[in-house]
Coordinates of C-alpha atoms and ligand atoms in Angstrom, one line a residue:
M1 CA 106.1 99.1 116.8
L2 CA 109.4 99.5 118.6
V3 CA 109.5 100.1 122.3
H4 CA 111.2 103.4 123.1
K5 CA 113.0 104.6 126.2
V6 CA 111.3 108.0 126.6
K7 CA 112.9 110.8 128.6
N8 CA 110.8 113.5 130.2
S9 CA 112.7 116.7 129.5
G10 CA 111.5 120.3 129.2
L11 CA 112.3 120.1 125.5
E12 CA 109.1 119.5 123.8
H13 CA 109.9 121.0 120.4
V14 CA 113.3 121.4 118.8
A15 CA 113.7 123.0 115.3
I16 CA 116.8 122.6 113.2
I17 CA 118.2 124.7 110.3
M18 CA 120.2 121.9 108.6
D19 CA 123.0 124.0 107.1
G20 CA 126.3 123.0 105.6
N21 CA 125.6 120.2 103.1
G22 CA 127.1 122.1 100.2
R23 CA 130.4 122.9 102.0
W24 CA 130.6 119.3 103.3
A25 CA 130.4 118.1 99.8
E26 CA 132.8 120.7 98.4
N27 CA 135.3 119.9 101.2
K28 CA 135.3 116.4 99.7
G29 CA 135.6 117.6 96.1
R30 CA 132.1 116.3 95.4
P31 CA 129.0 118.0 93.9
R32 CA 126.7 119.8 96.3
L33 CA 123.9 117.2 95.8
F34 CA 126.2 114.6 97.3
G35 CA 126.1 116.7 100.5
H36 CA 122.3 117.0 100.4
Q37 CA 122.1 113.2 100.1
A38 CA 124.3 112.7 103.1
G39 CA 122.2 115.3 104.9
A40 CA 119.0 113.4 104.2
R41 CA 120.6 110.2 105.7
R42 CA 121.4 112.1 108.9
V43 CA 117.8 113.1 109.4
R44 CA 116.8 109.5 110.3
E45 CA 119.4 109.2 113.1
I46 CA 118.4 112.5 114.6
V47 CA 114.6 111.7 114.5
E48 CA 115.2 108.3 116.0
S49 CA 117.2 109.8 118.9
C50 CA 114.3 112.1 119.9
P51 CA 112.4 109.8 122.3
E52 CA 115.5 109.2 124.5
L53 CA 116.2 112.9 124.6
G54 CA 112.6 113.8 125.5
V55 CA 112.0 115.6 122.2
K56 CA 108.4 115.2 121.2
Y57 CA 108.4 117.5 118.2
L58 CA 111.2 118.0 115.7
T59 CA 111.0 120.5 112.9
V60 CA 113.6 120.6 110.1
F61 CA 114.2 123.2 107.4
A62 CA 114.6 121.3 104.2
F63 CA 114.0 124.0 101.5
S64 CA 113.3 127.7 101.9
T65 CA 111.3 130.1 99.8
E66 CA 114.7 131.6 98.9
N67 CA 116.3 128.3 97.8
W68 CA 114.6 128.6 94.4
K69 CA 117.4 131.0 93.6
R70 CA 119.9 128.2 93.5
T71 CA 120.9 126.6 90.2
Q72 CA 118.3 124.6 88.3
I73 CA 120.4 121.4 88.8
E74 CA 120.5 121.9 92.6
V75 CA 116.8 122.7 92.9
S76 CA 115.6 119.8 90.7
G77 CA 118.1 117.5 92.5
L78 CA 116.7 118.5 95.9
M79 CA 113.1 118.0 94.7
K80 CA 114.1 114.5 93.5
L81 CA 115.8 113.9 96.8
F82 CA 112.6 114.8 98.7
K83 CA 110.6 112.3 96.6
R84 CA 113.2 109.6 97.2
Y85 CA 113.4 110.4 100.9
I86 CA 109.6 109.9 101.2
Y87 CA 109.7 106.6 99.2
K88 CA 112.7 105.3 101.2
E89 CA 111.8 106.5 104.7
T90 CA 108.0 105.8 104.9
R91 CA 108.5 102.4 106.4
P92 CA 111.2 103.2 108.9
L93 CA 109.2 106.3 110.0
I94 CA 106.1 104.2 110.5
E95 CA 108.0 101.6 112.4
A96 CA 109.5 104.2 114.7
G97 CA 106.1 105.7 115.4
V98 CA 106.8 109.0 113.8
R99 CA 104.0 111.3 112.6
V100 CA 105.1 113.4 109.7
R101 CA 103.7 116.8 108.7
F102 CA 104.9 119.2 106.1
I103 CA 104.8 123.0 106.4
G104 CA 105.4 125.6 103.6
D105 CA 103.5 126.7 100.5
R106 CA 102.8 123.6 98.4
I107 CA 101.6 125.7 95.4
R108 CA 105.0 125.9 93.8
L109 CA 105.9 122.3 94.3
E110 CA 105.4 119.7 91.6
P111 CA 102.1 117.7 92.0
A112 CA 104.0 114.3 92.2
L113 CA 105.9 115.5 95.3
V114 CA 102.8 117.1 96.9
S115 CA 100.9 113.8 96.5
L116 CA 103.7 111.9 98.2
M117 CA 103.7 114.4 101.0
D118 CA 99.9 114.0 101.4
Q119 CA 100.3 110.3 101.4
L120 CA 103.0 110.2 104.1
E121 CA 101.0 112.6 106.3
A122 CA 98.0 110.3 106.0
Q123 CA 100.0 107.1 106.5
T124 CA 101.6 108.4 109.7
K125 CA 98.6 110.3 111.2
N126 CA 98.0 107.9 114.0
N127 CA 101.6 107.8 115.2
S128 CA 102.6 109.8 118.2
V129 CA 106.1 108.8 119.4
V130 CA 107.7 111.7 117.6
N131 CA 106.2 114.5 115.5
L132 CA 108.5 115.3 112.6
T133 CA 107.7 118.4 110.6
I134 CA 109.5 119.0 107.4
A135 CA 109.6 122.5 106.0
I136 CA 109.6 122.6 102.2
N137 CA 109.2 125.9 100.3
Y138 CA 108.9 127.4 103.7
G139 CA 109.6 131.0 104.7
G140 CA 108.5 132.7 107.9
R141 CA 107.4 135.9 106.3
D142 CA 105.6 134.0 103.5
E143 CA 103.8 131.9 106.2
V144 CA 102.7 135.0 108.1
T145 CA 101.6 136.7 104.9
R146 CA 99.5 133.7 103.8
A147 CA 98.1 133.4 107.4
T148 CA 97.2 137.1 107.4
K149 CA 95.4 136.8 104.1
R150 CA 93.3 133.9 105.4
M151 CA 92.5 135.8 108.5
A152 CA 91.5 138.9 106.6
D153 CA 89.3 136.7 104.4
D154 CA 87.6 135.4 107.6
V155 CA 87.0 139.0 108.7
L156 CA 85.5 139.9 105.3
N157 CA 83.3 136.9 105.4
G158 CA 82.1 137.7 108.9
K159 CA 83.6 134.5 110.5
L160 CA 86.0 136.6 112.6
S161 CA 85.4 139.9 114.2
L162 CA 88.2 142.6 114.1
D163 CA 87.8 143.2 117.9
S164 CA 88.4 139.6 118.8
I165 CA 91.9 139.5 117.1
N166 CA 94.7 139.1 119.7
E167 CA 98.1 137.4 119.9
E168 CA 96.4 134.0 120.0
T169 CA 94.5 134.5 116.7
L170 CA 97.3 134.6 114.1
P171 CA 99.0 131.4 115.2
K172 CA 95.7 129.6 114.5
Y173 CA 96.2 130.5 110.8
L174 CA 99.9 129.6 110.6
D175 CA 101.1 126.3 108.9
T176 CA 102.3 125.2 112.4
H177 CA 98.8 125.7 114.1
V178 CA 98.8 122.2 115.6
L179 CA 102.4 122.4 116.9
P180 CA 103.7 123.9 120.2
D181 CA 106.3 126.7 119.8
P182 CA 109.9 125.5 119.6
C183 CA 111.9 125.7 122.8
L184 CA 115.2 125.4 121.0
V185 CA 116.3 126.3 117.5
I186 CA 119.6 124.7 116.4
R187 CA 121.6 125.9 113.3
T188 CA 124.5 123.8 112.1
S189 CA 127.6 124.9 110.1
G190 CA 128.7 127.9 112.1
E191 CA 126.4 130.5 110.6
A192 CA 124.5 132.6 113.1
R193 CA 121.4 133.6 111.2
I194 CA 117.8 132.6 111.5
S195 CA 117.1 132.8 107.8
N196 CA 113.3 133.4 107.9
F197 CA 112.7 130.2 109.9
L198 CA 109.7 130.0 112.3
L199 CA 109.8 133.8 112.9
W200 CA 106.6 134.1 114.9
Q201 CA 106.9 130.8 116.7
S202 CA 110.5 131.3 117.9
A203 CA 109.8 134.5 119.8
Y204 CA 110.9 132.9 123.1
A205 CA 113.1 130.1 121.8
E206 CA 116.7 129.6 122.7
Y207 CA 119.1 129.5 119.8
E208 CA 122.2 127.3 119.5
F209 CA 124.6 127.7 116.7
V210 CA 127.0 124.8 116.2
D211 CA 130.0 124.6 114.0
T212 CA 129.4 121.1 112.7
L213 CA 128.2 120.8 109.1
W214 CA 124.8 119.1 108.9
P215 CA 126.0 115.8 107.4
D216 CA 128.4 115.4 110.4
F217 CA 125.7 116.3 113.0
T218 CA 125.5 113.0 115.0
K219 CA 123.1 112.0 117.7
E220 CA 125.9 112.4 120.2
I221 CA 126.3 116.1 119.2
F222 CA 122.5 116.5 119.2
S223 CA 122.4 115.1 122.7
S224 CA 125.1 117.4 124.0
V225 CA 123.3 120.5 122.6
V226 CA 120.1 119.3 124.3
S227 CA 121.9 118.8 127.6
E228 CA 123.4 122.4 127.3
F229 CA 119.8 123.7 126.8
E230 CA 118.5 121.9 129.9
N231 CA 121.0 123.8 132.0
R232 CA 119.8 127.2 130.9
D233 CA 117.2 129.3 132.7
R234 CA 114.2 130.2 130.6
R235 CA 112.5 133.3 131.9
F236 CA 110.1 134.3 129.1
G237 CA 110.7 137.9 130.0
G238 CA 110.1 137.4 133.7
L239 CA 112.3 136.5 136.6
V240 CA 113.6 133.1 137.8
K241 CA 111.8 132.0 140.9
Ligands
FPP301 C1 121.5 123.9 103.5 O1 122.8 123.6 103.2 C2 120.6 122.8 103.2 C3 119.6 122.7 102.3 C4 119.2 123.9 101.5 C5 118.9 121.5 102.1 C6 118.5 120.7 103.3 C7 118.1 119.3 102.8 C8 118.5 118.2 103.4 C9 119.3 118.1 104.7 C10 118.2 116.9 102.8 C11 116.7 116.5 102.7 C12 116.1 116.5 104.0 C13 114.8 115.9 104.2 C14 114.2 115.9 105.5 C15 114.1 115.3 103.1 P1 123.6 124.4 102.1 O2 123.4 123.7 100.8 O3 123.1 125.8 102.1 O4 125.0 124.3 102.6 P2 126.2 125.4 102.4 O5 125.8 126.6 103.2 O6 127.4 124.7 102.9 O7 126.2 125.7 100.9

């Protein structure tokens, strides 16, 4: 395993909405999938820069529950790209000590992709340098709905009492139940929307909207966004001491 220079910052978990692949490709007169391919390559650089920036958890939004509305060509191209990404990146991810997890509803994904996702999770489960979570067929409302159903089922089956439910209960049923909440959510491409990403988990997160299109989002830009975050006061509704 590689030896990493690890920084101790207050930035335990960063989440990224990787937006702008389509425009990046269109600006170059190329098909949208060309942009997604460039976007997938950018993920490695950002993951590998996490230890030196003190980022222990990185969560990236790769495909939303709304993205099924795109053309069939784009959707099937993205699914193929996810499979290729897993094939190609398994070794470098293992060598960099990255633990990979997937969040989102797997029910609508093709079985071949789901089995690759399962395999990658199993192959990296003992790694701990960086925790990479990839959101595929993920939507915050969908996640909360699925979690609520499972919680209601536990109440019906007597495993959970209604009176014991508090703010700590629902997160245990979310896809992200083993992850800390994100401190910082970055969206690239100049759009200032949260697009149904980590709705519950980002209640106290800082948001940073950057103009760069995702395929151009270098580790230097990532590092400058992180430094900007470190200069902010986080009050969590209270006062700065
Ligand atoms: C949003 O850009 C991006 C997506 C819907 C796909 C994100 C996927 C990747 C970056 C590649 C795969 C990543 C992994 C981790 C396997 P957009 O298409 O909405 O861009 P636009 O707003 O310019 O049209």
